[in-house]
Short mmCIF file of C-alpha atoms in Angstrom, two decimals:
data_model
loop_
_atom_site.label_atom_id
_atom_site.label_comp_id
_atom_site.label_asym_id
_atom_site.label_seq_id
_atom_site.Cartn_x
_atom_site.Cartn_y
_atom_site.Cartn_z
CA MET I 999 -0.10 0.14 0.00
CA LYS I 1000 2.76 2.35 1.06
CA LYS I 1001 4.79 1.37 -2.08
CA ASN I 1002 1.81 2.20 -4.18
CA ILE I 1003 1.26 5.76 -2.44
CA LEU I 1004 5.16 6.55 -3.06
CA ILE I 1005 4.62 5.40 -7.20
CA ALA I 1006 1.90 7.76 -7.19
CA PHE I 1007 3.20 10.66 -5.49
CA PHE I 1008 6.79 10.52 -7.87
CA LEU I 1009 4.19 10.31 -10.91
CA LEU I 1010 2.48 13.53 -9.92
CA ILE I 1011 5.96 15.34 -9.23
CA SER I 1012 6.80 14.39 -12.59
CA LEU I 1013 3.74 15.41 -14.25
CA PHE I 1014 4.09 18.62 -12.69
CA ALA I 1015 7.86 18.90 -13.72
CA SER I 1016 7.10 18.11 -17.03
CA ASN I 1017 4.35 20.66 -17.51
CA SER I 1018 6.56 23.46 -16.03
CA PHE I 1019 9.31 22.82 -18.29
CA ALA I 1020 6.76 23.07 -21.25
CA ALA I 1021 5.40 26.21 -19.89
CA ASP I 1022 9.01 27.41 -19.90
CA VAL I 1023 9.57 26.50 -23.32
CA VAL I 1024 6.56 28.51 -24.46
CA VAL I 1025 7.43 31.47 -22.77
CA GLU I 1026 10.94 31.49 -24.25
CA GLN I 1027 9.53 30.61 -27.79
CA ASN I 1028 7.02 33.72 -27.44
CA GLN I 1029 9.85 36.12 -26.18
CA GLU I 1030 11.62 34.99 -29.15
CA LYS I 1031 8.83 35.55 -31.53
CA ALA I 1032 7.73 39.08 -29.89
CA PRO I 1033 10.60 40.59 -27.75
CA TYR I 1034 9.42 43.38 -25.62
CA HIS I 1035 10.76 46.83 -26.50
CA SER I 1036 10.03 50.06 -24.43
CA LYS I 1037 7.89 53.01 -26.03
CA THR I 1038 9.05 56.76 -26.23
CA MET I 1039 6.62 59.25 -24.80
CA GLY I 1040 5.46 60.11 -28.52
CA GLU I 1041 4.70 56.63 -29.25
CA LEU I 1042 2.42 56.45 -25.85
CA VAL I 1043 0.59 59.63 -26.78
CA GLU I 1044 -0.03 58.36 -30.32
CA SER I 1045 -1.39 55.15 -29.05
CA PHE I 1046 -3.62 56.85 -26.66
CA TYR I 1047 -4.79 59.16 -29.34
CA ALA I 1048 -5.99 56.07 -31.53
CA THR I 1049 -8.54 55.24 -29.00
CA THR I 1050 -9.84 58.66 -28.75
CA GLY I 1051 -13.09 59.90 -30.22
CA ILE I 1052 -11.32 62.52 -31.60
CA LYS I 1053 -9.62 60.37 -34.14
CA ALA I 1054 -12.68 58.40 -34.76
CA LEU I 1055 -14.69 61.66 -35.65
CA LEU I 1056 -11.88 63.23 -37.74
CA GLN I 1057 -10.15 60.43 -39.14
CA PRO I 1058 -12.77 57.81 -40.03
CA GLN I 1059 -11.47 54.22 -41.00
CA ALA I 1060 -12.28 51.37 -43.45
CA GLY I 1061 -14.09 48.31 -41.89
CA VAL I 1062 -15.64 50.16 -38.99
CA LEU I 1063 -18.90 48.20 -38.13
CA ASP I 1064 -21.97 49.84 -36.66
CA SER I 1065 -24.20 48.29 -33.88
CA HIS I 1066 -25.59 45.78 -36.26
CA GLY I 1067 -22.54 44.48 -37.65
CA HIS I 1068 -22.86 46.49 -40.85
CA GLU I 1069 -19.76 48.73 -42.29
CA MET I 1070 -20.30 52.33 -41.72
CA SER I 1071 -19.63 54.69 -44.25
CA PHE I 1072 -16.86 57.63 -43.54
CA PHE I 1073 -19.83 60.20 -43.73
CA ALA I 1074 -21.69 58.18 -41.05
CA GLN I 1075 -18.41 57.89 -38.79
CA GLY I 1076 -17.64 61.56 -38.98
CA ALA I 1077 -19.57 64.22 -40.21
CA GLY I 1078 -22.77 62.08 -39.82
CA ARG I 1079 -21.96 61.97 -36.18
CA ILE I 1080 -21.36 65.56 -35.59
CA ILE I 1081 -24.55 66.61 -37.40
CA MET I 1082 -26.67 64.29 -35.07
CA ILE I 1083 -24.78 65.66 -32.12
CA ILE I 1084 -25.42 69.04 -33.07
CA ILE I 1085 -29.14 68.13 -33.40
CA CYS I 1086 -29.38 66.67 -30.02
CA PHE I 1087 -27.84 69.90 -28.57
CA LEU I 1088 -30.90 71.45 -30.57
CA LEU I 1089 -33.62 69.05 -28.91
CA PHE I 1090 -31.92 70.20 -25.50
CA TYR I 1091 -32.49 73.96 -26.29
CA LEU I 1092 -35.92 73.21 -27.39
CA ALA I 1093 -36.66 71.26 -24.07
CA ILE I 1094 -34.65 73.70 -21.75
CA LYS I 1095 -35.20 77.19 -23.09
CA LYS I 1096 -38.54 76.75 -25.27
CA GLY I 1097 -39.97 74.29 -22.83
CA PHE I 1098 -41.15 71.95 -25.64
CA GLU I 1099 -42.26 68.63 -23.80
CA PRO I 1100 -38.80 68.23 -22.09
CA LEU I 1101 -40.13 64.97 -20.36
CA LEU I 1102 -39.68 63.50 -24.00
CA LEU I 1103 -36.88 65.54 -25.66
CA ILE I 1104 -34.41 65.53 -22.79
CA PRO I 1105 -34.39 61.57 -22.72
CA ILE I 1106 -34.69 61.23 -26.52
CA GLY I 1107 -32.06 64.03 -27.24
CA PHE I 1108 -29.63 62.36 -24.33
CA GLY I 1109 -30.14 58.89 -26.16
CA GLY I 1110 -29.08 60.20 -29.24
CA LEU I 1111 -26.03 61.96 -27.67
CA LEU I 1112 -24.88 58.42 -26.20
CA ALA I 1113 -25.59 56.70 -29.37
CA ASN I 1114 -23.28 58.86 -31.32
CA ILE I 1115 -20.44 58.81 -29.23
CA PRO I 1116 -17.64 56.70 -31.22
CA ILE I 1117 -16.12 53.54 -30.20
CA ALA I 1118 -18.30 52.79 -26.91
CA ASN I 1119 -20.96 51.16 -29.08
CA MET I 1120 -23.89 52.09 -26.58
CA ALA I 1121 -26.67 51.33 -28.94
CA GLY I 1122 -25.48 47.73 -30.02
CA PRO I 1123 -27.09 44.80 -28.53
CA GLY I 1124 -24.84 44.48 -25.75
CA GLY I 1125 -24.89 48.39 -24.76
CA MET I 1126 -26.66 50.01 -22.38
CA LEU I 1127 -29.19 51.58 -24.87
CA GLY I 1128 -29.41 48.33 -26.84
CA ILE I 1129 -30.64 46.54 -23.64
CA ILE I 1130 -33.02 49.11 -23.08
CA TYR I 1131 -34.38 48.99 -26.73
CA ASP I 1132 -34.81 45.42 -26.81
CA MET I 1133 -36.36 44.93 -23.40
CA GLY I 1134 -39.16 47.11 -24.03
CA ILE I 1135 -39.49 48.68 -27.47
CA THR I 1136 -39.06 45.70 -29.77
CA ASN I 1137 -41.53 43.64 -27.73
CA GLN I 1138 -44.27 46.43 -27.50
CA PHE I 1139 -44.11 46.21 -23.43
CA PHE I 1140 -43.28 50.06 -23.05
CA PRO I 1141 -46.07 51.38 -25.15
CA LEU I 1142 -48.54 49.17 -23.42
CA LEU I 1143 -47.39 50.49 -19.75
CA ILE I 1144 -47.19 54.11 -21.51
CA PHE I 1145 -51.14 53.98 -22.42
CA MET I 1146 -51.54 52.32 -18.98
CA GLY I 1147 -50.46 55.34 -17.44
CA VAL I 1148 -52.25 57.56 -19.69
CA GLY I 1149 -55.22 56.05 -18.88
CA ALA I 1150 -54.72 56.66 -15.25
CA MET I 1151 -53.87 60.14 -15.78
CA THR I 1152 -57.04 61.06 -18.28
CA ASP I 1153 -60.08 62.29 -17.45
CA PHE I 1154 -62.80 61.21 -20.20
CA GLY I 1155 -65.41 63.85 -18.74
CA PRO I 1156 -64.93 66.43 -21.21
CA LEU I 1157 -65.61 63.75 -24.00
CA LEU I 1158 -68.70 62.38 -22.11
CA ALA I 1159 -69.95 65.93 -21.48
CA ASN I 1160 -69.69 66.98 -25.05
CA PRO I 1161 -69.77 63.62 -27.14
CA LYS I 1162 -69.87 65.81 -30.58
CA THR I 1163 -66.21 66.67 -30.00
CA ALA I 1164 -65.61 62.81 -30.40
CA LEU I 1165 -65.98 63.83 -34.32
CA LEU I 1166 -62.88 66.22 -33.96
CA GLY I 1167 -60.82 63.36 -32.76
CA GLY I 1168 -61.96 61.40 -35.81
CA ALA I 1169 -61.24 63.83 -38.40
CA ALA I 1170 -57.89 64.22 -37.19
CA GLN I 1171 -56.98 60.46 -38.01
CA PHE I 1172 -57.31 61.84 -41.50
CA GLY I 1173 -53.40 62.26 -41.12
CA ILE I 1174 -52.98 58.50 -40.43
CA PHE I 1175 -54.70 57.44 -43.67
CA GLY I 1176 -53.30 60.33 -45.71
CA SER I 1177 -49.72 59.31 -44.80
CA LEU I 1178 -50.74 55.62 -45.89
CA VAL I 1179 -51.11 56.96 -49.48
CA GLY I 1180 -48.19 59.31 -48.78
CA ALA I 1181 -45.74 56.70 -48.36
CA VAL I 1182 -46.79 54.34 -51.10
CA LEU I 1183 -46.67 57.28 -53.51
CA LEU I 1184 -43.15 57.98 -52.06
CA SER I 1185 -41.97 54.50 -52.79
CA GLN I 1186 -43.33 54.80 -56.18
CA TYR I 1187 -41.71 57.97 -57.43
CA VAL I 1188 -38.49 58.52 -55.20
CA PRO I 1189 -35.52 56.55 -56.19
CA GLY I 1190 -34.11 54.10 -53.44
CA ILE I 1191 -37.20 54.17 -51.31
CA ASN I 1192 -39.64 50.81 -51.80
CA PHE I 1193 -42.01 50.83 -48.91
CA THR I 1194 -44.30 47.72 -49.05
CA LEU I 1195 -48.09 48.16 -48.26
CA GLU I 1196 -47.15 46.91 -44.51
CA GLN I 1197 -44.30 49.21 -44.23
CA ALA I 1198 -46.48 52.22 -45.24
CA ALA I 1199 -49.45 51.16 -42.95
CA ALA I 1200 -46.87 51.20 -40.05
CA ILE I 1201 -45.56 54.42 -41.22
CA SER I 1202 -48.85 56.03 -41.42
CA ILE I 1203 -49.68 55.81 -37.74
CA ILE I 1204 -47.14 58.79 -37.23
CA GLY I 1205 -50.22 60.75 -38.61
CA GLY I 1206 -51.90 60.64 -35.35
CA ALA I 1207 -48.82 61.74 -33.35
CA ASP I 1208 -49.07 58.76 -31.17
CA GLY I 1209 -45.84 57.10 -30.24
CA PRO I 1210 -46.73 54.38 -28.22
CA THR I 1211 -49.33 53.26 -31.14
CA SER I 1212 -46.57 53.83 -33.75
CA ILE I 1213 -44.27 51.47 -32.06
CA PHE I 1214 -47.02 48.88 -31.36
CA VAL I 1215 -47.81 48.71 -35.14
CA ALA I 1216 -44.46 49.00 -36.18
CA SER I 1217 -43.23 45.85 -34.32
CA LYS I 1218 -45.98 43.83 -35.96
CA LEU I 1219 -45.96 45.17 -39.44
CA ALA I 1220 -42.31 46.52 -40.24
CA PRO I 1221 -40.26 45.47 -37.28
CA GLU I 1222 -37.32 46.57 -39.68
CA LEU I 1223 -38.46 50.40 -39.67
CA LEU I 1224 -39.30 50.26 -36.01
CA GLY I 1225 -36.32 52.47 -35.10
CA ALA I 1226 -37.02 55.17 -37.71
CA ILE I 1227 -41.01 55.45 -37.12
CA ALA I 1228 -40.29 55.52 -33.21
CA VAL I 1229 -38.14 58.44 -33.77
CA ALA I 1230 -40.38 60.07 -36.23
CA ALA I 1231 -43.67 59.85 -33.97
CA TYR I 1232 -42.05 60.86 -30.97
CA SER I 1233 -40.38 63.65 -32.31
CA TYR I 1234 -43.45 65.02 -33.74
CA MET I 1235 -45.31 64.53 -30.46
CA ALA I 1236 -42.68 66.55 -28.65
CA LEU I 1237 -42.73 69.10 -31.34
CA VAL I 1238 -46.58 70.03 -31.00
CA PRO I 1239 -45.99 73.30 -29.73
CA LEU I 1240 -43.83 74.25 -32.72
CA ILE I 1241 -45.87 72.78 -35.53
CA GLN I 1242 -49.55 72.86 -34.69
CA PRO I 1243 -49.96 76.85 -34.00
CA PRO I 1244 -48.78 78.09 -37.55
CA ILE I 1245 -51.36 75.59 -38.83
CA MET I 1246 -54.40 76.58 -36.43
CA ARG I 1247 -53.77 80.40 -37.20
CA ALA I 1248 -53.64 79.88 -41.04
CA LEU I 1249 -57.29 78.29 -40.87
CA THR I 1250 -58.88 80.33 -38.34
CA THR I 1251 -59.85 84.06 -38.21
CA ILE I 1252 -59.10 86.08 -34.88
CA ASN I 1253 -62.99 86.18 -34.25
CA GLU I 1254 -63.11 82.46 -34.54
CA ARG I 1255 -60.11 82.18 -31.98
CA LYS I 1256 -62.06 84.18 -29.64
CA ILE I 1257 -65.15 81.97 -29.29
CA LYS I 1258 -65.98 81.35 -25.94
CA MET I 1259 -67.66 77.72 -25.31
CA PRO I 1260 -70.39 77.30 -22.87
CA ALA I 1261 -69.50 75.34 -19.46
CA SER I 1262 -69.98 71.65 -20.03
CA ARG I 1263 -72.30 69.55 -17.93
CA LYS I 1264 -71.20 67.86 -14.89
CA VAL I 1265 -70.52 64.12 -15.63
CA SER I 1266 -71.86 61.61 -13.06
CA LYS I 1267 -69.13 59.08 -11.32
CA LEU I 1268 -71.38 56.18 -12.79
CA GLU I 1269 -70.78 57.49 -16.16
CA LYS I 1270 -67.00 57.47 -15.65
CA ILE I 1271 -66.83 54.22 -14.37
CA VAL I 1272 -68.99 52.52 -16.95
CA PHE I 1273 -67.30 54.28 -20.02
CA PRO I 1274 -64.11 52.30 -20.00
CA LEU I 1275 -65.86 49.17 -19.65
CA VAL I 1276 -67.87 50.00 -22.61
CA VAL I 1277 -65.21 50.93 -24.81
CA LEU I 1278 -63.14 47.66 -24.12
CA THR I 1279 -66.32 45.51 -24.38
CA LEU I 1280 -66.81 47.00 -28.21
CA THR I 1281 -63.20 46.54 -28.93
CA ILE I 1282 -63.37 43.07 -27.84
CA LEU I 1283 -66.31 42.32 -29.87
CA ILE I 1284 -65.57 44.59 -33.02
CA LEU I 1285 -61.74 45.07 -33.22
CA PRO I 1286 -59.90 42.64 -31.08
CA ASP I 1287 -56.61 43.51 -32.65
CA ALA I 1288 -56.70 46.87 -31.04
CA ALA I 1289 -57.36 45.30 -27.33
CA PRO I 1290 -54.00 45.48 -26.17
CA LEU I 1291 -53.65 49.28 -26.53
CA ILE I 1292 -57.46 49.64 -25.73
CA GLY I 1293 -56.98 47.33 -22.62
CA ALA I 1294 -54.23 49.35 -21.18
CA LEU I 1295 -55.80 52.56 -21.66
CA CYS I 1296 -59.22 51.41 -20.15
CA PHE I 1297 -57.49 49.57 -17.31
CA GLY I 1298 -55.89 52.83 -16.13
CA ASN I 1299 -58.93 54.72 -16.60
CA PHE I 1300 -60.87 52.24 -14.72
CA ALA I 1301 -58.60 51.95 -11.63
CA ARG I 1302 -58.55 55.88 -11.54
CA GLU I 1303 -62.44 56.29 -11.60
CA SER I 1304 -63.20 53.24 -9.47
CA GLY I 1305 -61.85 55.35 -6.40
CA VAL I 1306 -61.16 52.32 -4.52
CA VAL I 1307 -57.46 51.83 -5.75
CA ASP I 1308 -55.78 55.12 -5.20
CA ARG I 1309 -52.28 53.61 -4.56
CA LEU I 1310 -52.49 51.60 -8.00
CA SER I 1311 -53.91 54.67 -9.91
CA ASP I 1312 -51.07 56.92 -8.26
CA THR I 1313 -48.32 54.56 -9.16
CA MET I 1314 -49.65 54.35 -12.80
CA GLN I 1315 -49.86 58.04 -12.96
CA ASN I 1316 -46.31 59.14 -11.51
CA ALA I 1317 -43.77 56.62 -10.62
CA LEU I 1318 -44.69 53.96 -13.22
CA ILE I 1319 -45.08 56.29 -16.18
CA ASN I 1320 -42.13 58.39 -15.27
CA ILE I 1321 -39.59 55.21 -15.23
CA VAL I 1322 -41.12 53.92 -18.67
CA THR I 1323 -40.63 57.45 -20.07
CA ILE I 1324 -37.18 57.28 -19.16
CA PHE I 1325 -36.38 54.10 -20.68
CA LEU I 1326 -38.46 54.77 -23.55
CA GLY I 1327 -36.92 58.19 -24.41
CA LEU I 1328 -33.33 56.66 -24.18
CA GLY I 1329 -34.28 53.63 -26.29
CA VAL I 1330 -36.00 55.78 -29.17
CA GLY I 1331 -33.10 58.17 -28.81
CA SER I 1332 -30.66 55.39 -29.49
CA LYS I 1333 -31.97 54.96 -33.29
CA LEU I 1334 -30.80 58.83 -33.82
CA ALA I 1335 -27.40 57.26 -34.42
CA SER I 1336 -26.17 58.70 -37.63
CA GLU I 1337 -25.71 55.34 -39.59
CA GLN I 1338 -29.51 54.73 -38.73
CA PHE I 1339 -31.18 58.26 -38.97
CA LEU I 1340 -29.09 60.05 -41.95
CA VAL I 1341 -30.56 57.49 -44.47
CA ALA I 1342 -33.08 57.99 -47.27
CA GLU I 1343 -35.81 55.76 -45.86
CA THR I 1344 -35.49 57.46 -42.46
CA MET I 1345 -35.59 60.74 -44.13
CA GLY I 1346 -38.72 59.81 -46.13
CA ILE I 1347 -40.51 58.64 -43.03
CA MET I 1348 -39.72 61.93 -41.21
CA ILE I 1349 -41.05 63.98 -44.26
CA ILE I 1350 -44.22 61.56 -44.45
CA GLY I 1351 -44.66 62.14 -40.68
CA LEU I 1352 -44.74 65.86 -40.77
CA LEU I 1353 -47.09 66.13 -43.55
CA ALA I 1354 -49.33 63.50 -41.98
CA PHE I 1355 -49.17 65.21 -38.74
CA SER I 1356 -49.88 68.74 -40.30
CA ALA I 1357 -52.72 67.31 -42.46
CA GLY I 1358 -54.34 65.79 -39.12
CA THR I 1359 -54.20 68.85 -37.36
CA ALA I 1360 -55.69 70.76 -40.37
CA MET I 1361 -58.61 68.37 -40.61
CA GLY I 1362 -59.44 68.74 -37.05
CA VAL I 1363 -59.55 72.51 -37.28
CA LEU I 1364 -61.69 72.45 -40.39
CA MET I 1365 -64.08 69.80 -39.08
CA ALA I 1366 -64.90 72.12 -36.17
CA LYS I 1367 -65.54 75.02 -38.89
CA LEU I 1368 -67.84 72.87 -40.57
CA MET I 1369 -69.70 72.06 -37.44
CA ASN I 1370 -70.25 75.44 -36.43
CA LEU I 1371 -71.95 75.73 -39.85
CA VAL I 1372 -74.73 73.60 -38.83
CA SER I 1373 -74.83 74.61 -35.16
CA SER I 1374 -76.67 77.72 -33.73
CA LYS I 1375 -74.87 80.72 -32.56
CA ASP I 1376 -75.04 79.85 -28.79
CA ASN I 1377 -73.69 76.44 -29.47
CA GLN I 1378 -70.51 77.47 -31.63
CA ILE I 1379 -67.20 75.44 -31.04
CA ASN I 1380 -64.04 77.37 -31.08
CA PRO I 1381 -61.97 75.64 -34.03
CA LEU I 1382 -58.78 75.73 -32.24
CA ILE I 1383 -59.88 72.80 -30.17
CA GLY I 1384 -60.19 70.80 -33.53
CA ALA I 1385 -56.42 70.83 -33.40
CA ALA I 1386 -56.23 68.66 -30.38
CA GLY I 1387 -57.87 65.80 -32.21
CA VAL I 1388 -54.34 64.24 -32.57
CA SER I 1389 -53.48 61.77 -29.97
CA ALA I 1390 -50.70 63.61 -28.40
CA VAL I 1391 -52.31 64.17 -25.13
CA PRO I 1392 -52.33 66.12 -22.95
CA MET I 1393 -49.71 68.25 -25.17
CA ALA I 1394 -52.21 69.10 -27.97
CA ALA I 1395 -54.60 70.45 -25.39
CA ARG I 1396 -52.21 72.53 -23.80
CA VAL I 1397 -51.17 74.12 -26.95
CA VAL I 1398 -54.91 74.89 -27.83
CA SER I 1399 -55.50 76.52 -24.58
CA LYS I 1400 -52.23 78.44 -24.88
CA GLU I 1401 -53.05 79.72 -28.33
CA GLY I 1402 -56.77 80.61 -27.33
CA GLN I 1403 -55.25 82.99 -24.51
CA LEU I 1404 -53.08 84.79 -26.75
CA TYR I 1405 -56.41 86.40 -28.05
CA ASP I 1406 -58.63 86.52 -25.00
CA LYS I 1407 -56.96 85.61 -21.73
CA SER I 1408 -60.13 84.77 -20.14
CA ASN I 1409 -60.91 82.10 -22.86
CA ILE I 1410 -60.11 78.59 -20.75
CA LEU I 1411 -60.14 75.89 -23.71
CA LEU I 1412 -58.15 73.31 -21.93
CA MET I 1413 -60.86 71.37 -20.86
CA HIS I 1414 -62.90 71.63 -23.76
CA ALA I 1415 -59.73 70.51 -25.92
CA MET I 1416 -59.73 67.59 -23.73
CA GLY I 1417 -62.82 65.94 -25.18
CA PRO I 1418 -61.18 65.73 -28.87
CA ASN I 1419 -57.73 64.85 -27.37
CA VAL I 1420 -58.78 61.84 -25.66
CA ALA I 1421 -61.08 60.84 -28.43
CA GLY I 1422 -58.12 61.14 -30.75
CA VAL I 1423 -55.93 58.38 -28.29
CA ILE I 1424 -59.03 56.19 -28.98
CA GLY I 1425 -59.25 56.99 -32.43
CA SER I 1426 -55.59 56.14 -33.28
CA ALA I 1427 -55.89 52.90 -31.52
CA VAL I 1428 -58.76 52.22 -33.31
CA ALA I 1429 -56.96 53.11 -36.57
CA ALA I 1430 -54.09 50.80 -35.62
CA GLY I 1431 -56.35 47.99 -34.95
CA VAL I 1432 -58.06 48.45 -38.52
CA LEU I 1433 -54.81 48.35 -40.16
CA LEU I 1434 -53.49 45.51 -38.02
CA SER I 1435 -56.52 43.31 -39.06
CA ILE I 1436 -56.12 44.15 -42.94
CA PHE I 1437 -52.47 43.60 -43.16
CA LYS I 1438 -51.54 41.14 -40.28
#
């Protein structure tokens, strides 16, 4: 027994010695192949400079890959990134100095800034922005949470008190179907752009100025365009105060902007509780494709109006929607990377979105003017509230109220504008359901 132990011990020592000897030989061979030599201070500085963003921006290299493994052009590596960084700074200016929806523009702009940092690859699959994008935007999770929070924040009372304002929300959805035609025409006549019908349908939702719905539809019909569509939709949502006022002024007279609407009737608590249940039931029966969006909206609103789950309602209105807005903004901003944004398709989508959003705003105002032609003088609608028919809630309603007070400080239009505004939210979700049912 002792003899066997001694034999095993000597074998182990022999094995260890042979491995050590082999390792020494490898080290000696490597030292012969790559002898060490010290570097001068100039070489050290040059080595450091090679890893800086300055060199990446000023001296683009061939063979550099973007976050998706595609080779980047010299323009995207250098001038393109500089252009996008300037655009991000412009978004900060609009958010901080002009007050244009800072809750959206600050995280979107900062996400774009991070996405255009050379070398760091923060928007790639393993980067911080890429992880955020994959965990909540590509799978539609963040948009549904946003709709839940919007439902909890929204009072449907103005719509219930004056149901005819729902027509304004419906008219503003013209932008969606107008942009569907625009996307098809663009792909027919502009070289380098070739949108399929499914892609055109996904792009068209931008016309409703509804970011969550745009993401929801794009992820189902055109996931390859999801980033560009998300950027366009949220950009125009945030720029509502810049885009809408000139359109409203062009289509109305000063006297029309001064119209004071009569006070709305008081809506009962029972009506507010029943309304989200009725809307959801009709959606389930008629348009189940829109049920995820409408369901999240109705759940948030039902929790608010029930009055017995204030903690849940408060969380959805504040903590939940704030957290999701941060992640959603950063994720959308990640698609402001130069190699993804400064391309023909994205530029085309941005143009279509702007035209469609403008058309939706115009149609809402024109519908209000048309309704006034068949209404008594005591029951006139201020045409400005028609612009709130787009589903950028409550941003469009605030813009309408501010515009009305420029001509009469005592004219409070906010609650009247909320009627078409919330109708627009429902309308864009319904339009999305219709497109999904046709093209899915």
